[in-house]
XYZ file of C-alpha atoms in Angstrom:
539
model
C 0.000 0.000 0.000
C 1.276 3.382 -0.917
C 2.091 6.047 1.405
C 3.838 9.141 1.141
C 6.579 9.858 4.104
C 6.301 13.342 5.680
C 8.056 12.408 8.916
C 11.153 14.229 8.283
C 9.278 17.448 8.590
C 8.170 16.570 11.707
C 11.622 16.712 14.155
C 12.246 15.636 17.396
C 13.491 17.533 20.363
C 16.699 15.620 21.122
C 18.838 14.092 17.837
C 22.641 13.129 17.060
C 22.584 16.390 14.572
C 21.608 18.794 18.182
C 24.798 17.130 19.797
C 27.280 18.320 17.259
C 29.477 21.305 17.641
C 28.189 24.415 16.859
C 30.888 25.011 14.273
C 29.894 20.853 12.932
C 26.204 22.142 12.938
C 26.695 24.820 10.422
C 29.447 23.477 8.395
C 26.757 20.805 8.004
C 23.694 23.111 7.340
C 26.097 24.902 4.355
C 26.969 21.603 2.761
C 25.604 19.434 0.165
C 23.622 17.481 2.423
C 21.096 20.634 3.719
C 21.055 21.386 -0.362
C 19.676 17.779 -1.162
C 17.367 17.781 1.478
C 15.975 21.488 0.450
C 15.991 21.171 -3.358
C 15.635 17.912 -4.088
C 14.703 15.446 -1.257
C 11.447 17.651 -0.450
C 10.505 18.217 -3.747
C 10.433 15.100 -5.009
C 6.751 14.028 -5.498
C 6.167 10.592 -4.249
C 2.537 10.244 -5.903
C 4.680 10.040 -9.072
C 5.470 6.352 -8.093
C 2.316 4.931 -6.548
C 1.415 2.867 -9.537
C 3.984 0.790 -8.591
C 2.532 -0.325 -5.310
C -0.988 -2.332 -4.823
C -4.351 -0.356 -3.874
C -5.003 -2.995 -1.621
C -4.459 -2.442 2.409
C -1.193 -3.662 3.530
C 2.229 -2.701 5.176
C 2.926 0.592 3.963
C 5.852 1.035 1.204
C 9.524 1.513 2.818
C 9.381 6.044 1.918
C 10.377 6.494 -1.546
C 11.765 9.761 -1.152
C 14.660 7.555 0.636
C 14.648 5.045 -1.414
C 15.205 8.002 -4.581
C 17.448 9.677 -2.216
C 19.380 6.377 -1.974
C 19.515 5.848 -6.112
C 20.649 9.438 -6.528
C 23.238 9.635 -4.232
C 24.719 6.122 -5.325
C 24.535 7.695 -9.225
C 25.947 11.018 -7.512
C 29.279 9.561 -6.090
C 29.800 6.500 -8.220
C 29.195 4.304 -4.558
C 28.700 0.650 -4.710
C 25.380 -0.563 -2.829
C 27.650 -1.613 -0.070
C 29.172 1.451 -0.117
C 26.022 3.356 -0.244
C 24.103 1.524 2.388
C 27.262 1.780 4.756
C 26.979 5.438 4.336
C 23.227 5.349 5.231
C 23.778 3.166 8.385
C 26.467 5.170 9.525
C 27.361 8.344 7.866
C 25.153 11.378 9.790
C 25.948 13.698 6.594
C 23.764 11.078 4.139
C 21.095 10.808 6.511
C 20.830 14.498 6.878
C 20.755 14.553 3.578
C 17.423 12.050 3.047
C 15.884 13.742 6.681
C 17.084 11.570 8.877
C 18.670 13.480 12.224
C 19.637 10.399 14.349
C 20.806 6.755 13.431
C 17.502 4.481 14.976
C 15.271 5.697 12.131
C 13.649 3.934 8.591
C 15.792 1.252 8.924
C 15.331 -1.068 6.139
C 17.095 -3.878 4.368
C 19.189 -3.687 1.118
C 17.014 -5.964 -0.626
C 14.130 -3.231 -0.695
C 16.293 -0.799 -3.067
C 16.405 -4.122 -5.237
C 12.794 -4.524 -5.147
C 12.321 -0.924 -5.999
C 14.866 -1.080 -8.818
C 13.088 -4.064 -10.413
C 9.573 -2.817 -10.254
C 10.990 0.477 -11.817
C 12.317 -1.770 -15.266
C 8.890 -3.729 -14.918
C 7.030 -0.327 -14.866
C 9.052 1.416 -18.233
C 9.034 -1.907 -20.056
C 5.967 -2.283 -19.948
C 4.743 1.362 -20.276
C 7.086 3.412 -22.018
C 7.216 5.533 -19.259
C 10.552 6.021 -16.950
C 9.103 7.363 -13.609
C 12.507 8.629 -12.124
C 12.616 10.934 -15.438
C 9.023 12.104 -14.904
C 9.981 12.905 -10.649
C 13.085 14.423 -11.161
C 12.187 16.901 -14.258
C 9.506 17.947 -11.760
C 12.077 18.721 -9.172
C 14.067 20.611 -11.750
C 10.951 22.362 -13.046
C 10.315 23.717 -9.519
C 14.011 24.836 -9.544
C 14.362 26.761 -12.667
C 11.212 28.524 -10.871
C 12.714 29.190 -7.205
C 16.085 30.546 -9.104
C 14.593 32.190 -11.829
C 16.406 30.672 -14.546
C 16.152 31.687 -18.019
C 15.789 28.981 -20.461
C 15.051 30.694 -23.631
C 18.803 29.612 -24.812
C 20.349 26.097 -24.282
C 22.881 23.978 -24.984
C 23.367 20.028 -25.428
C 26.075 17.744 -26.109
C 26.392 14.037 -25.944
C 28.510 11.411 -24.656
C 29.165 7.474 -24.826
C 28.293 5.051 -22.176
C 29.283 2.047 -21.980
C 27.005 -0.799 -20.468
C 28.690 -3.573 -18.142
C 28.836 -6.205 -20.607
C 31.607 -8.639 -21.368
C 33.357 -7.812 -24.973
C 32.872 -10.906 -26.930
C 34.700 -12.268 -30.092
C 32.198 -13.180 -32.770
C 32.287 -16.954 -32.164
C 32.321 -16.589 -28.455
C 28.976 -14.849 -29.011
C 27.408 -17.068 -31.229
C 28.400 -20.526 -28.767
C 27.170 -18.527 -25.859
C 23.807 -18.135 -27.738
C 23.880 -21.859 -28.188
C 24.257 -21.733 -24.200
C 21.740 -19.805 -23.412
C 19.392 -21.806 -25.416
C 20.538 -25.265 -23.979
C 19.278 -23.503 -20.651
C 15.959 -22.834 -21.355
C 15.458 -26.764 -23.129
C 13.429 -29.580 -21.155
C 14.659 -32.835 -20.002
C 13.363 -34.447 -23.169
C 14.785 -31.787 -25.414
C 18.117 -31.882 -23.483
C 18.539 -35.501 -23.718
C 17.236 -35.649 -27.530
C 19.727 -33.162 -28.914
C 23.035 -34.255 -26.486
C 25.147 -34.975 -29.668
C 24.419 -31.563 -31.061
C 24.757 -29.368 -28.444
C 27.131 -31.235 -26.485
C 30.273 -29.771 -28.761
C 29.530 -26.069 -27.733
C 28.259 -26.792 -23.707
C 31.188 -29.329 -22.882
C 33.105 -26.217 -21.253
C 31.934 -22.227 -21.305
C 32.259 -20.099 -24.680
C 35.508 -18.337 -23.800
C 37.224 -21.630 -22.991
C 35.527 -22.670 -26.647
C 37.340 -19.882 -28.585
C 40.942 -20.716 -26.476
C 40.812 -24.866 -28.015
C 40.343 -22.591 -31.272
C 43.466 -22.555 -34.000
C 43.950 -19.189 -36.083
C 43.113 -21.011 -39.458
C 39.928 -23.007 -37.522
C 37.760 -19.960 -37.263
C 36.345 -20.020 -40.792
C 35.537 -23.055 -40.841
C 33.912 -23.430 -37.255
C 31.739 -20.421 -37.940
C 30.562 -22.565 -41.038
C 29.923 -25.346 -38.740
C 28.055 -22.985 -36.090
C 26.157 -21.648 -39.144
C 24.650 -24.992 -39.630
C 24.029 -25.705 -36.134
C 22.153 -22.572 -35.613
C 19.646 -22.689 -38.905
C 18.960 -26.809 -37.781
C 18.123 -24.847 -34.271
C 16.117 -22.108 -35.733
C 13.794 -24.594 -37.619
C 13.998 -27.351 -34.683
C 12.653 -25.486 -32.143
C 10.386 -22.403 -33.104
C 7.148 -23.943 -32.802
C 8.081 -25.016 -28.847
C 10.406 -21.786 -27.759
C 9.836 -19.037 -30.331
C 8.719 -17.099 -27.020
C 11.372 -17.271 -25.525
C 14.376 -14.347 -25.473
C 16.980 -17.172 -25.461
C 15.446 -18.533 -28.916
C 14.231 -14.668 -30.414
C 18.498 -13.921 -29.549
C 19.167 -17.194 -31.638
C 17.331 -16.111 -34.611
C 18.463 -12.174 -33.959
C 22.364 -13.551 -34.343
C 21.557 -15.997 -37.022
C 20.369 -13.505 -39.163
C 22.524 -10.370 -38.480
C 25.610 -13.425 -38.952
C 24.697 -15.482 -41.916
C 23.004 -15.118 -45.237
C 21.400 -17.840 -47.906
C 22.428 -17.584 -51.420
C 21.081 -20.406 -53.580
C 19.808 -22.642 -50.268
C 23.391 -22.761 -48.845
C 24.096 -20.703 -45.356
C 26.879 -18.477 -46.316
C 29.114 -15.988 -43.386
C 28.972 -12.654 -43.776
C 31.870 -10.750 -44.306
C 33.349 -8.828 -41.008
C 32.439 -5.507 -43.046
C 28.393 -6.315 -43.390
C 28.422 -6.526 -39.814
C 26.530 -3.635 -38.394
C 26.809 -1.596 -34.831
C 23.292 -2.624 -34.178
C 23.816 -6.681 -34.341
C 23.554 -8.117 -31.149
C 26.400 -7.452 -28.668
C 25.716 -9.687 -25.715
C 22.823 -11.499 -24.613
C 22.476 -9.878 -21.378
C 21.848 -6.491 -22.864
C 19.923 -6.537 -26.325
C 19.599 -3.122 -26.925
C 23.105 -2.426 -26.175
C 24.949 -1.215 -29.664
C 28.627 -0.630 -31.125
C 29.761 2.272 -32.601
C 33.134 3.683 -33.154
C 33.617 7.439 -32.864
C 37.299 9.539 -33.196
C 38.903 6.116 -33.334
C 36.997 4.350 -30.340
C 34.735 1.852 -30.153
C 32.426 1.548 -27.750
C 29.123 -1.494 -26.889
C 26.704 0.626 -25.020
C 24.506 3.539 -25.308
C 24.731 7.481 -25.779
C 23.588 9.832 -23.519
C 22.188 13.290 -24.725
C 22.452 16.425 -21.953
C 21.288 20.030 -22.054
C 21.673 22.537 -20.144
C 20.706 26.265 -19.568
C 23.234 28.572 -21.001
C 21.780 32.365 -20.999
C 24.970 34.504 -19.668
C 22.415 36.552 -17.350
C 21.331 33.445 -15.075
C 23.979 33.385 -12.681
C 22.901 29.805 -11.889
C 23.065 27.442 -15.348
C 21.350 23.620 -14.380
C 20.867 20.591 -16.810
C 17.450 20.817 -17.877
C 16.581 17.371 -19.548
C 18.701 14.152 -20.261
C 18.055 11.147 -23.029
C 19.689 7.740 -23.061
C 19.798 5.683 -26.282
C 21.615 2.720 -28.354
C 24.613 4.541 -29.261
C 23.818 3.900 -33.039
C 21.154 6.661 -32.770
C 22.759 9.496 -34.501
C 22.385 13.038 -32.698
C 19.937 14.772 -34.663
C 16.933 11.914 -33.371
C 18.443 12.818 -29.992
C 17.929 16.504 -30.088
C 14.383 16.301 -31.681
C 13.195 14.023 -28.648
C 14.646 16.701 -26.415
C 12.823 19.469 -27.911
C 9.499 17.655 -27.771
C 10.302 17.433 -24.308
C 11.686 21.267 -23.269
C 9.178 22.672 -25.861
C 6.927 21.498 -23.188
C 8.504 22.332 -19.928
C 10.808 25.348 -20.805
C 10.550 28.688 -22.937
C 13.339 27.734 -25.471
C 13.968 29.560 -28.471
C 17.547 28.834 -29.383
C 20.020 25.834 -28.728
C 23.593 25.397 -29.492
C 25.004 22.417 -30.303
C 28.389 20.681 -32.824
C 27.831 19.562 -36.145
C 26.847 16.154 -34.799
C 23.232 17.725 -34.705
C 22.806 19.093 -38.396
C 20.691 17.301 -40.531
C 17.255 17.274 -41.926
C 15.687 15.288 -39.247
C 17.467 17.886 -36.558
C 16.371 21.070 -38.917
C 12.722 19.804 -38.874
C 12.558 19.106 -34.972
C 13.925 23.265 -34.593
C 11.434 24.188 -37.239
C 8.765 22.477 -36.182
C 8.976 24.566 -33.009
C 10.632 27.620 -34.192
C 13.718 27.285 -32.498
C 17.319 28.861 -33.456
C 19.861 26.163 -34.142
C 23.357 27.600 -34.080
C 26.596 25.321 -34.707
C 29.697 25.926 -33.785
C 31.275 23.896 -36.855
C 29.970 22.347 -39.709
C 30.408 19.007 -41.594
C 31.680 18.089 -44.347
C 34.282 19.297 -46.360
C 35.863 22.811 -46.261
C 34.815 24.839 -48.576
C 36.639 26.741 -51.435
C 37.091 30.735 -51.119
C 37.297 31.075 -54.684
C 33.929 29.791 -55.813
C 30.535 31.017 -54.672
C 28.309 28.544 -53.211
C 24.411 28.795 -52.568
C 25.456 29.939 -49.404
C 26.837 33.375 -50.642
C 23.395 34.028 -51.883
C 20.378 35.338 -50.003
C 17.471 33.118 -49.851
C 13.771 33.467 -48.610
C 11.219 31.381 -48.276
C 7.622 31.051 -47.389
C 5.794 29.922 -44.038
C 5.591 26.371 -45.538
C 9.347 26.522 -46.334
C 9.676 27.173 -49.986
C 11.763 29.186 -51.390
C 10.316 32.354 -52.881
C 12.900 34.627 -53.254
C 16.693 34.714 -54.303
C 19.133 36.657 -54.984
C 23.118 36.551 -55.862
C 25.862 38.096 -54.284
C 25.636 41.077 -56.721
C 22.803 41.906 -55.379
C 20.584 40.768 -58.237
C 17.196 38.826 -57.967
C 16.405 36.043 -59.584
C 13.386 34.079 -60.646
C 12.842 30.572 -58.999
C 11.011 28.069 -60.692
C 10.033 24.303 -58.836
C 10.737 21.385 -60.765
C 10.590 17.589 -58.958
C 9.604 17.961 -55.650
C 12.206 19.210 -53.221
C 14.232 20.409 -56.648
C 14.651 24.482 -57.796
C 16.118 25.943 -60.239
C 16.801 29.900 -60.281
C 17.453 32.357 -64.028
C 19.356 35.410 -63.827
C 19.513 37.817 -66.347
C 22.012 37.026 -69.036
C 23.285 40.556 -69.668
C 23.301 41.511 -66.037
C 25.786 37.873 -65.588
C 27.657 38.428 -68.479
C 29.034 41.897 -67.070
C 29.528 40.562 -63.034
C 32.548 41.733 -61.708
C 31.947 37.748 -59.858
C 31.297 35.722 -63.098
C 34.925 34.091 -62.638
C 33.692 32.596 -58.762
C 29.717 32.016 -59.687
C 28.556 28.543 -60.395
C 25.568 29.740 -62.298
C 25.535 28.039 -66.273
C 24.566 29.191 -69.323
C 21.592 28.498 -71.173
C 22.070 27.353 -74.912
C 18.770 28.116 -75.997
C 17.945 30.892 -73.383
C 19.673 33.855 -72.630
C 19.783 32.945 -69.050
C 22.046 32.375 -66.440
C 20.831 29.216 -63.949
C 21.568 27.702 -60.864
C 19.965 24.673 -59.424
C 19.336 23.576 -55.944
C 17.402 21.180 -53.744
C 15.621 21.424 -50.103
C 19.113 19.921 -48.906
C 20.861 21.959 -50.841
C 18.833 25.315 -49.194
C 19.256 23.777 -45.743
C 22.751 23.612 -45.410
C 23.016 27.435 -46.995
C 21.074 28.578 -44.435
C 22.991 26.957 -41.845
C 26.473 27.854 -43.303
C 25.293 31.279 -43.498
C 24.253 31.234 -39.350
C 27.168 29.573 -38.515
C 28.760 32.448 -40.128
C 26.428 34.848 -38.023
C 26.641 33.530 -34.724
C 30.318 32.505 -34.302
C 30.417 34.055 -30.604
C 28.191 30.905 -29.496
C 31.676 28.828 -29.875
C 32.406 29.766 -26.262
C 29.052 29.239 -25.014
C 28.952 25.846 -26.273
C 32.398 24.794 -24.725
C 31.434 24.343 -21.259
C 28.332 21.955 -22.139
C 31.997 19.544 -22.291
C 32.516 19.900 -18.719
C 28.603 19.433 -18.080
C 28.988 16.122 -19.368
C 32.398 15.143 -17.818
C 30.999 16.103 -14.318
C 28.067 13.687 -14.830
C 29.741 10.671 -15.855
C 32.788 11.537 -13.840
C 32.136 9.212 -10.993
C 31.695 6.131 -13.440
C 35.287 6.631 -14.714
C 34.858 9.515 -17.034
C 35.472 9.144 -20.761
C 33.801 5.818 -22.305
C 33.269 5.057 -18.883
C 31.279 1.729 -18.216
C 28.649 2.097 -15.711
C 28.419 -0.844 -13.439
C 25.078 -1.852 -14.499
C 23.784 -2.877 -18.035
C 20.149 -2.650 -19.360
C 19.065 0.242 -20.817
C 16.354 0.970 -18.417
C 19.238 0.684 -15.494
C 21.586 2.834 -17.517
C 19.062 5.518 -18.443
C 18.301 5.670 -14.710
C 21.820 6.171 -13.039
C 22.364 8.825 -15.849
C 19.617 11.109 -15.046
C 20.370 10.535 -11.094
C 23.567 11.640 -11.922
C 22.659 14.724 -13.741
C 20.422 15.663 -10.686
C 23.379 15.689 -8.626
C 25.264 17.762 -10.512
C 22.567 20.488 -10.180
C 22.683 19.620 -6.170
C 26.322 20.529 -6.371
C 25.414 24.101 -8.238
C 22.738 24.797 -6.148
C 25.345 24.083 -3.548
C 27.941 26.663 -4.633
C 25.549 29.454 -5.697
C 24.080 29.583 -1.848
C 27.193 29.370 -0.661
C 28.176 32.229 1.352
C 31.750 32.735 -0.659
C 28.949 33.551 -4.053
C 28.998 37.238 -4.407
C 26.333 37.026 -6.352
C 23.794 35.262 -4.318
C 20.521 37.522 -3.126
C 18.882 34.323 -2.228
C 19.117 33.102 1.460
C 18.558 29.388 1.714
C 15.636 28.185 3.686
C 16.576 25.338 5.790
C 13.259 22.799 6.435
């Protein structure tokens, strides 16, 4: 039965917090600790997670304000659950911290933050919905508000994570599937397929690839080839429900191909990021980026950036495969601060351009400046369709051009998405740019054209604000340290978070984030912050 906790505002006369120093009393009341329990621990809004307890009348839940408190400080300071439950048992600071003033109350035992973990993967999986997002965007909603933060300009950035997962050669993946699906067999099935299986389960799949000679592993991926499509067929109409048979087919088909009825392994280069990485995390991707590879997922951060707030805090976070290219990233992010935040304009790299980014900014009429740009660089000494002036309509179509000499041109729509634009022959002929123009020649018509797509008129218009709003390089730069300060107590870069599932992953990311805020909070009502006007209110 669900029940929220409210007796932490309730104190008693006589705690271990009244017997400290004077001098321990207020170094405590200006740490962290009186921060997490003002911003954060009584803000959080418990009703967010009743629908994970029954309706019926029973014991009441162990507080979930302490049990979040106990998730965010164990994504906060990279502690192990040993670690973390040590420092709730014994560490006066952490118990301050989740309202606790002496040591003989709400004990409980470890196993409950398990409980609450689980039910928490149960709940997204099966709703879409991550409730530690939903409670902890509240909390930062409700700070933006007490701090009055603008949040009309933002920036984002992303990172890699890496999910605990063991790195597995491509054989040694394929015989553990084989494993895995041995497990889930009955007695009958077990004892009825012995000869085939027993090759692969006589010893585990990493002592299977060490029996393995350098010119054996063509051939035994051959054999395993076989083995898996006789599986496939044997045993879909018994276990095709299972994940240890839906991970068979999965690696069968992102491994082997048919061509004219005989199984046939793909080359190492037709293998994609998204195959199947291990079978204990099957959303978990590859993908190598500056050189480094990495099996996990990416996580996407923004934060405010306006140079008047004298307080910036992260504002939203998003955890996907790390396949997912930046520009889905962003446009899930702006569905979600369209909602919550007045944003007009967000910085970001040149990871983020792209049509699917430049429709999620248009779609809400939102500035996107870049502080670089990809592709190649371009050429000084030739115009491109950037060096003209284009407008277009409220639907996006172009409707006006014109060159850099300042003349105007007449567009015309072809194919769908495609333009084409005529100058005036005489007016080209004499340009003191006709050497660096791109525009051709008519042979029937005296007229000078240039042709363009939608792409084409995107990236233009991007070049050309790139150009306009090269001050937002330094605003963008410290988004960097955002991230590093988050993921810092996992390891920092391409760290590998000691958990795996992306539900578990996405969770200890956005904990993490709220504890960087903590920390800011922290500093700006410090006393040594010049430019503080707020006094903190302790509860």
């Amino acid at each position: 039965m669900f029940q929220t906790n409210t007796e932490h505002q309730q104190r008693k006369m006589f705690t271990a917090v009244d017997q400290l120093p004077k001098t321990a009393r207020k170094l405590l009341e200006g740490s962290w600790a009186q921060t997490f329990y003002d911003e954060y621990f009584c803000k959080l809004e418990e009703e967010v997670f009743s629908v994970l307890y029954s309706e019926k009348k029973s014991r009441p839940n162990t507080p979930v304000n302490i049990l979040m408190g106990f998730e965010t400080l164990k994504s906060g300071f990279g502690w192990s659950d040993e670690e973390l439950y040590s420092h709730f048992l014994f560490d006066l600071q952490v118990r301050y911290a989740l309202g606790l003033q002496d040591f003989d109350e709400e004990y409980f035992d470890l196993r409950t933050i398990y409980y609450f973990r689980g039910a928490l993967c149960e709940y997204e999986r099966k709703h879409k919905v991550n409730l530690i997002q939903k409670a902890t965007e509240k909390i930062t909603d409700k700070q933006i508000e007490k701090f009055n933060i603008k949040t009309g300009l933002q920036r984002m950035d992303s990172t890699q994570i890496q999910s605990n997962i063991q790195n597995m050669s491509r054989i040694q993946l394929l015989v553990e599937i084989i494993h895995r699906l041995h497990r889930i067999l009955c007695p009958l099935d077990i004892k009825k397929y012995r000869e085939r299986f027993f090759p692969y389960i006589k010893e585990d799949a990493l002592h299977y690839c060490y029996r393995l000679k350098r010119d054996e592993a063509k051939t035994r991926l051959e054999e395993i080839g076989e083995d898996l499509a006789f599986f496939v067929g044997e045993f879909e109409a018994k276990y095709k429900t299972w994940p240890a048979y839906q991970n068979l087919v999965r690696v069968f088909t992102e491994h082997y191909r048919f061509e004219e009825e005989k199984i046939v392994v793909k080359k190492g280069a037709e293998l994609k990021g998204t195959n199947l990485q291990s079978p204990d995390d099957t959303r978990a991707t590859y993908r190598k980026k500056n050189g480094e590879g990495a099996k996990g997922y990416v996580a996407n951060i923004t934060e405010t950036c306006d140079p008047e707030n004298d307080l910036q805090l992260i504002t939203t976070t998003n955890l996907e495969p790390n396949a997912t290219d930046d520009q889905k990233l962003m446009a899930d992010d702006l569905d979600n601060l369209h909602l919550r935040t007045d944003i007009k304009e967000i910085v970001t790299d040149a990871g983020y351009i792209g049509p699917t980014g430049n429709e999620a900014t248009e779609k809400y009429d939102i500035k996107h400046s870049v502080t670089a740009l990809k592709g190649r660089k371009k050429d000084e000494n030739i115009f491109g369709l950037d060096d003209f002036k284009i407008e277009k309509d409220d639907k996006g179509q172009p409707i006006n051009i014109e060159c850099p000499n300042g003349i105007a041109g007449e567009i015309k729509q072809g194919k769908p998405g495609r333009y084409s634009a005529g100058f005036d022959s005489n007016t080209c002929e004499t340009c003191p740019f006709k050497d660096k123009c791109f525009a051709k020649k008519l042979k029937k018509k005296d007229l000078f054209i240039i042709r363009f797509t939608d792409d084409n008129i995107r990236v233009a218009l991007q070049r050309q604000q790139f150009e306009e709003n090269k001050d937002n390089l330094n605003i963008r730069a410290s988004v960097e340290s955002t991230v590093r300060s988050v993921i810092h107590p996992f390891g920092g870069h391409l760290c590998k978070l000691p958990v795996r599932g992306k539900e578990r992953i996405k969770t200890m990311v956005i904990l993490g984030t709220a504890m960087v805020n903590i920390r800011r909070i922290t500093g700006y009502l410090s006393p040594d912050n010049k430019n503080n006007d707020l006094i903190p209110v302790f509860c």
